[in-house]
Short mmCIF file of C-alpha atoms and ligand atoms in Angstrom, two decimals:
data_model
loop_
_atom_site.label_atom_id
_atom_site.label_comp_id
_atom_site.label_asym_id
_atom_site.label_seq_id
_atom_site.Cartn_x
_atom_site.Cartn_y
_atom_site.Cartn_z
CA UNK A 765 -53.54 -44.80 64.34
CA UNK A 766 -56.61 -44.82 67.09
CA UNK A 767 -59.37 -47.20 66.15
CA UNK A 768 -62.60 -45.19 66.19
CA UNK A 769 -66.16 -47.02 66.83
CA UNK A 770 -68.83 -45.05 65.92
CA UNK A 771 -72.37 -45.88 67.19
CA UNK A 772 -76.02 -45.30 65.49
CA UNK A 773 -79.40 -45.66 65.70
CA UNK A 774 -80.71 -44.19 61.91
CA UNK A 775 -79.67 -42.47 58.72
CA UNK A 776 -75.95 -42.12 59.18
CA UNK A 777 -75.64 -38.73 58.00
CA UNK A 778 -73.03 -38.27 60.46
CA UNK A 779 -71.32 -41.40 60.35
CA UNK A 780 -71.18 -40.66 56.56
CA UNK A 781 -69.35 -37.00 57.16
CA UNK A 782 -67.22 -38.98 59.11
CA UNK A 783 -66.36 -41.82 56.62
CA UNK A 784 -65.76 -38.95 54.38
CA UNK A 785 -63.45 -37.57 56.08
CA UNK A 786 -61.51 -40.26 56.92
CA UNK A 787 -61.00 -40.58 52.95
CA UNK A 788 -60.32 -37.33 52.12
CA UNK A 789 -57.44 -37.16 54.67
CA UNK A 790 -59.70 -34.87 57.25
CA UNK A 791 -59.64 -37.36 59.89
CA UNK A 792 -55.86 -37.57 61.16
CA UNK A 793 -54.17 -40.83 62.80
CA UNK A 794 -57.64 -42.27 63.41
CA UNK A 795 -59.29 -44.63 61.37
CA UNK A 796 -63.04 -46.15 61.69
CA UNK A 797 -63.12 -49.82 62.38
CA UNK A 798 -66.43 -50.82 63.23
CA UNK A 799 -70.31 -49.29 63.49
CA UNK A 800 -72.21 -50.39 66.21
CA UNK A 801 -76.28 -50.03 65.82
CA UNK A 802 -78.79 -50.12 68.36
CA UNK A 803 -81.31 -50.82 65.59
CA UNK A 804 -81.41 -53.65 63.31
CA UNK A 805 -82.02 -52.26 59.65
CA UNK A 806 -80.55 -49.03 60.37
CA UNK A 807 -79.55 -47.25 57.12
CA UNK A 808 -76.21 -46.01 58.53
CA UNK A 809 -75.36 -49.42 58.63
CA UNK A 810 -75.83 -49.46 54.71
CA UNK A 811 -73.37 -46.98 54.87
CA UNK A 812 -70.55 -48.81 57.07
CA UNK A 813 -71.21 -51.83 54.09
CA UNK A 814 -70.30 -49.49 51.74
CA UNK A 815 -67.56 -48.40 52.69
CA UNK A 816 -66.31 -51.59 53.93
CA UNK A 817 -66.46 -51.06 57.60
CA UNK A 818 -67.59 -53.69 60.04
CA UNK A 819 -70.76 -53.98 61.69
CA UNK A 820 -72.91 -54.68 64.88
CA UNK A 821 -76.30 -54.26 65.86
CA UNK A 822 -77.16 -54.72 69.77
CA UNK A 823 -81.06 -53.85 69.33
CA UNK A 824 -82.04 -51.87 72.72
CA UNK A 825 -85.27 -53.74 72.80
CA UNK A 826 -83.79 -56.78 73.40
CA UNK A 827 -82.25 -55.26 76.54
CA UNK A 828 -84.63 -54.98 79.72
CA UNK A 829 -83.08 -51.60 80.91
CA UNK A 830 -79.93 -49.44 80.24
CA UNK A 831 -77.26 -51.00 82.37
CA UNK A 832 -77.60 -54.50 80.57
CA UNK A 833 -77.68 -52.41 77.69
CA UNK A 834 -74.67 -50.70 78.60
CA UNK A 835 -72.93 -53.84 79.80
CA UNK A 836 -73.39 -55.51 76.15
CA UNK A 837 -72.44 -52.28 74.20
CA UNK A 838 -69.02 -52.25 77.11
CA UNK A 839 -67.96 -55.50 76.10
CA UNK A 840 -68.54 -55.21 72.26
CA UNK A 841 -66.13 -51.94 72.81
CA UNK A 842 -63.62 -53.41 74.69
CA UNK A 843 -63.38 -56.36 72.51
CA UNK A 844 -63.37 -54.15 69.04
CA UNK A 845 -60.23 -52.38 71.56
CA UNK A 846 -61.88 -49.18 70.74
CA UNK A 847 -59.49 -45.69 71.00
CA UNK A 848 -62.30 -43.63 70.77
CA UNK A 849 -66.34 -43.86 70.81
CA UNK A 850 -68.32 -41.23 68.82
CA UNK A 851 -72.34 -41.22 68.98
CA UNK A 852 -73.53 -39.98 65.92
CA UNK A 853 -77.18 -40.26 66.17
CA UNK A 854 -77.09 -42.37 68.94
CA UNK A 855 -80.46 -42.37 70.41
CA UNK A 856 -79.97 -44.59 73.21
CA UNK A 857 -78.46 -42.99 76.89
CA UNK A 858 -75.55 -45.42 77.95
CA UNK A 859 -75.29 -46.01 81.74
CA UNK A 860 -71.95 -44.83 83.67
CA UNK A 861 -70.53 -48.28 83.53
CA UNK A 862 -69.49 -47.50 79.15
CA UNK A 863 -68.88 -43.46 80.32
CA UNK A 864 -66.77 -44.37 83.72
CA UNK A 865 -64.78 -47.13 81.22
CA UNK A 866 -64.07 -44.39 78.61
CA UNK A 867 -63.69 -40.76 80.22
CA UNK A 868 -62.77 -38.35 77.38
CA UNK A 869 -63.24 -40.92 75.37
CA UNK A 870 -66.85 -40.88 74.26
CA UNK A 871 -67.60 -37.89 71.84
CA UNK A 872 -71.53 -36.95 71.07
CA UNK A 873 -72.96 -34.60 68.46
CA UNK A 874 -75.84 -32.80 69.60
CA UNK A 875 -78.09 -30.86 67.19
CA UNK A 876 -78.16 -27.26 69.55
CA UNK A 877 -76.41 -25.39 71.39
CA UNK A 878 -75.97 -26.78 74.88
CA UNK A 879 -76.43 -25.95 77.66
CA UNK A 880 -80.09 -25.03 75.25
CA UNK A 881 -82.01 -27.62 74.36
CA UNK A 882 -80.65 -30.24 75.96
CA UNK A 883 -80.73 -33.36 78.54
CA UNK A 884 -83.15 -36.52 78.57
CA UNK A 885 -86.12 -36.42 75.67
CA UNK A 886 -83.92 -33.55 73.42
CA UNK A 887 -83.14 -35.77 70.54
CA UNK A 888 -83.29 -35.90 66.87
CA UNK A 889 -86.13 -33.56 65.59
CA UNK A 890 -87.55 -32.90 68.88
CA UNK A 891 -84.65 -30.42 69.88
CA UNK A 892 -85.38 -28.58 67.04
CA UNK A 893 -89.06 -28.52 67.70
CA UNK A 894 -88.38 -27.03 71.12
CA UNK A 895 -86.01 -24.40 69.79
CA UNK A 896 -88.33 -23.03 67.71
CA UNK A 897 -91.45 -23.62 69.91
CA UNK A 898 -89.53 -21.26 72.20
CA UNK A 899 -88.46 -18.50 69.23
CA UNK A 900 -84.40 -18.64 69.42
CA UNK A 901 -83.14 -16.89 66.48
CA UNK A 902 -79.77 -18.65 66.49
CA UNK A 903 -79.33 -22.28 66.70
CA UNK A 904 -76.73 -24.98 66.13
CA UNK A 905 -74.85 -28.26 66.97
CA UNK A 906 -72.18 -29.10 70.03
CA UNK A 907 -70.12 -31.48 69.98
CA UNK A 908 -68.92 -32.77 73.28
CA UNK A 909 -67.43 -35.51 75.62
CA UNK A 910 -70.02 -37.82 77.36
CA UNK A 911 -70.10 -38.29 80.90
CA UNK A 912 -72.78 -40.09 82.84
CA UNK A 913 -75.26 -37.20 82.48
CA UNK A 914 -76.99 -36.56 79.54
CA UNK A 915 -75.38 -34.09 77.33
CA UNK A 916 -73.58 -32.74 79.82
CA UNK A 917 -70.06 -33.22 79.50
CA UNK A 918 -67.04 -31.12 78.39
CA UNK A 919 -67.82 -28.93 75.10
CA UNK A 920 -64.57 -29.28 72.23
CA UNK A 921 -66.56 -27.26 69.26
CA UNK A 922 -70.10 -25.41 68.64
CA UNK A 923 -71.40 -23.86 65.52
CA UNK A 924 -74.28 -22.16 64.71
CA UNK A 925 -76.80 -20.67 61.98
CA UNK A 926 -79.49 -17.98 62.28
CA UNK A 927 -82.98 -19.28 62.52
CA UNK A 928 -85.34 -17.26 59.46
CA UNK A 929 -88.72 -16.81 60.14
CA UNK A 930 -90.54 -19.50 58.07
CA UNK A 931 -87.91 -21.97 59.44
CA UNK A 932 -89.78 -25.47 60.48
CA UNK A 933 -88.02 -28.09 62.34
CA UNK A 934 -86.94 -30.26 58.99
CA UNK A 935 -85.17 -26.96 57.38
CA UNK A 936 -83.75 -26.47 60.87
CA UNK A 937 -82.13 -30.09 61.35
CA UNK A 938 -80.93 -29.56 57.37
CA UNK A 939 -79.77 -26.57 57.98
CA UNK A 940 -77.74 -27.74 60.94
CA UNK A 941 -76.74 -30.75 59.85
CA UNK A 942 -75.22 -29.48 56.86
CA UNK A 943 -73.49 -26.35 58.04
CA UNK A 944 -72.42 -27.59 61.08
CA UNK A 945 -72.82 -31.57 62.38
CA UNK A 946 -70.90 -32.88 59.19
CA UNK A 947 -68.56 -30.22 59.21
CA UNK A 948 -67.36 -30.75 63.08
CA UNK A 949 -68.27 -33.95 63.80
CA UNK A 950 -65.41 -34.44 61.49
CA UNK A 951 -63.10 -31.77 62.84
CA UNK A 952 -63.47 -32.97 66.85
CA UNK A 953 -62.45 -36.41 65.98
CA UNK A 954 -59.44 -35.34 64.08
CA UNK A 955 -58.58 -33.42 67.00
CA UNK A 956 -58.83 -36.15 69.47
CA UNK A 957 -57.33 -37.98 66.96
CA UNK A 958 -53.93 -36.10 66.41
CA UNK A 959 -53.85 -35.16 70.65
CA UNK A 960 -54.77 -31.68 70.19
CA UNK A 961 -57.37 -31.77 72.96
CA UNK A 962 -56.60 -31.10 76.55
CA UNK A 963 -58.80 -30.92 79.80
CA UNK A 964 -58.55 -28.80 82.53
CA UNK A 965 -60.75 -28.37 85.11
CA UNK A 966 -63.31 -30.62 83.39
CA UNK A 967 -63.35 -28.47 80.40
CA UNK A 968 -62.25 -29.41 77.05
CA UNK A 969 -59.54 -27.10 75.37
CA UNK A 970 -58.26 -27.60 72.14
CA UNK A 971 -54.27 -27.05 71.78
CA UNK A 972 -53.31 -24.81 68.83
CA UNK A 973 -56.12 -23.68 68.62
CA UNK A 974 -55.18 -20.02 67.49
CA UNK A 975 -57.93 -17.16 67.78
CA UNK A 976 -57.58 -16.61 63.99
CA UNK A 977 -58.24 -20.44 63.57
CA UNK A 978 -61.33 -20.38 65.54
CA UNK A 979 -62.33 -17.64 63.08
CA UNK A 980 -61.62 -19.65 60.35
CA UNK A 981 -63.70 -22.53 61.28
CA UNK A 982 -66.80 -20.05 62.42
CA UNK A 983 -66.35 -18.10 59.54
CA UNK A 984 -66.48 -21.20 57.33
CA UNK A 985 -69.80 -22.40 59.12
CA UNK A 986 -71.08 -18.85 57.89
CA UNK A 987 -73.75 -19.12 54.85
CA UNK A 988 -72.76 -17.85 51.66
CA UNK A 989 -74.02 -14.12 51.47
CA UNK A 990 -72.99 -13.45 55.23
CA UNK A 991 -70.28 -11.46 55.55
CA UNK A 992 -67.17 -13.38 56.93
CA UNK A 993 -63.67 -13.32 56.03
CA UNK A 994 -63.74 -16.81 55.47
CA UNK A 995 -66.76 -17.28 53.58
CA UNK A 996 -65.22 -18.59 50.45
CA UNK A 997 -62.94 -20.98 52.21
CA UNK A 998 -64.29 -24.58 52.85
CA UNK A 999 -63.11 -26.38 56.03
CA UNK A 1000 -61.26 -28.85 54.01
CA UNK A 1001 -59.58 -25.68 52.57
CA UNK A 1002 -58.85 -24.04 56.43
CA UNK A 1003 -58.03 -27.16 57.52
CA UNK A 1004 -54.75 -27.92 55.09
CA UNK A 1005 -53.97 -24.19 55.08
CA UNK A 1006 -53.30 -24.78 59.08
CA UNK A 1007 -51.80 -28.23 58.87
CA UNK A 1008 -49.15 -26.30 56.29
CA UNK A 1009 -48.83 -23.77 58.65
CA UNK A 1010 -47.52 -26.01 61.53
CA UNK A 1011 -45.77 -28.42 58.58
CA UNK A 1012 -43.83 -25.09 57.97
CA UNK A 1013 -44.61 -25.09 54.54
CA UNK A 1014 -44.63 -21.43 54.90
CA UNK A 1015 -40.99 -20.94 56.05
CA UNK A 1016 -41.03 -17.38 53.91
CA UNK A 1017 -39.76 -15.37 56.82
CA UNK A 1018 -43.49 -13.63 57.49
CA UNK A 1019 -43.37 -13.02 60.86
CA UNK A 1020 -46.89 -13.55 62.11
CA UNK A 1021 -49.98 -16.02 61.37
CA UNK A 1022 -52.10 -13.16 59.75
CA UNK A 1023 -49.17 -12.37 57.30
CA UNK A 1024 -49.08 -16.54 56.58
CA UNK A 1025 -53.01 -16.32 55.98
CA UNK A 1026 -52.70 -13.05 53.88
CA UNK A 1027 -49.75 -14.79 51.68
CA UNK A 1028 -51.12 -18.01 51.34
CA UNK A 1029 -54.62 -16.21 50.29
CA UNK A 1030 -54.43 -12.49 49.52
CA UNK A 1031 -58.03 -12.20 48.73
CA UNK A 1032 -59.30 -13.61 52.13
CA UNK A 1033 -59.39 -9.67 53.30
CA UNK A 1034 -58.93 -10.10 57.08
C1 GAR B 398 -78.40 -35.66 64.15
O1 GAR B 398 -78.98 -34.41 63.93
C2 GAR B 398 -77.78 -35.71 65.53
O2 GAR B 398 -77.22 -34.49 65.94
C3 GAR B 398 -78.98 -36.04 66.38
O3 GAR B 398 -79.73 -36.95 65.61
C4 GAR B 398 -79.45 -36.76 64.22
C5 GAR B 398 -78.97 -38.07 63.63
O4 GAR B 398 -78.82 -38.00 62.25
N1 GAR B 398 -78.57 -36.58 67.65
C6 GAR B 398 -79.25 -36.42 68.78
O5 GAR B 398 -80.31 -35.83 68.84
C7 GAR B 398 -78.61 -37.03 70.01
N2 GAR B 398 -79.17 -36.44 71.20
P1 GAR B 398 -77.91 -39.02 61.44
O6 GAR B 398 -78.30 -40.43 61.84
O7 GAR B 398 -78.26 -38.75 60.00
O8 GAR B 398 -76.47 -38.73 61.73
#
């Protein structure tokens, strides 16, 4: 079982998918044991109370600049023996002495679509400021490994939703939080979680990862009324219907992974 740390700096929405998921069986061999805030009074760390998980605050304005920032959030890792780091909502940029400590290690959720919107200052509700200050008519959330630039390091999973016309930032960030952030926040750590992520070439590729899967999990991003194969199939729902799949619950004798989908869900009109 890794031992997942999860670090904040606000609401916890994401820490809260993640706690979520880690009861409803989502989140495989990994299990959160502490929440690390840079802010004291942080309501994600409400959330880690809650649900019984230990917490730390290291406020950033106690630090004088980001490498004895870095140092102190380092050694409060290393002592909590951390498996695997996840910044959700992190608003602080750690120094290369935490990302050269834990490479492929550190996983970040960022609310667009990188290599868009992006980089020092593109955080919380300014990102989606910028995206629509500049008129994209898609946008979404990547989730990512950290490496000592910002936001720059190997992609595992992206979503995204069309942008309407009257969209402001707030229904944006909703909108993204809710059909994407919470749904593969979730999914990435799992992944790291169970091994099912490799790197090649300084690119992240996720093992198993079948073309009809990838569907799956795009098509269940989709909003209702879009057409998608998937549409009426939750994550949760994908999710078990693929861990049966490699269980072998569906030793029947079909001889591909279409016929599987088709038999374990003949309406799902692929
Ligand atoms: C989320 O939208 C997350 O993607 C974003 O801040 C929000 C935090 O919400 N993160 C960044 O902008 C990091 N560059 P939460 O505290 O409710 O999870």
């Amino acid at each position: 079982m890794k031992k997942i740390c999860v670090l904040v700096s606000g609401g916890g929405t994401n820490l809260q998918a993640l706690i979520d998921a880690e009861k409803s069986g989502i989140i495989k061999n990994g299990k959160i044991t502490c929440v690390i805030s840079s802010k004291e009074g942080a309501y994600a760390l409400e959330r880690a109370k809650n649900a019984g998980i230990g917490t730390v605050v290291i406020p950033r304005k106690e630090y004088a600049d980001s490498r004895s920032y870095s140092e102190a959030i380092l050694a409060e890792l290393n002592r909590q023996g951390a498996d695997l780091v996840v910044l959700a909502g992190f608003m602080v940029i750690l120094d290369e002495c935490v990302t050269k400590a834990y490479p492929y290690r550190i996983i970040n959720v960022h609310p667009a679509l990188i290599p868009s919107f992006c980089g020092e200052g593109f955080y919380g509700l300014k990102v989606h400021e910028k995206a629509l200050e500049y008129g994209v008519k898609v946008s979404g959330a990547t989730i990512h490994f950290v490496n000592e630039k910002a936001d720059a390091g190997a992609i595992i999973l992206q979503g995204a939703v069309d942008v309407a016309n009257d969209e402001t930032p707030e229904s944006l960030q909703k909108k993204i939080m809710e059909n994407v952030e919470w749904k593969l926040l979730p999914k990435a750590v799992s992944l790291f979680c169970e091994d099912r992520i490799s790197i090649k070439d300084g690119k992240a590729y996720v093992d198993d990862l079948t073309q009809e899967e990838m569907r799956a999990y795009r098509g269940s991003l989709t909003e209702p009324g879009k057409p998608s194969p998937y549409r009426d199939r939750s994550v949760e729902e994908n999710l078990q219907l693929f861990q049966d799949m490699r269980d072998g619950k569906f030793a029947d004798g079909s001889k591909t992974l279409r016929a599987k989908i088709d038999m374990a869900s003949p309406n799902m009109n692929l």
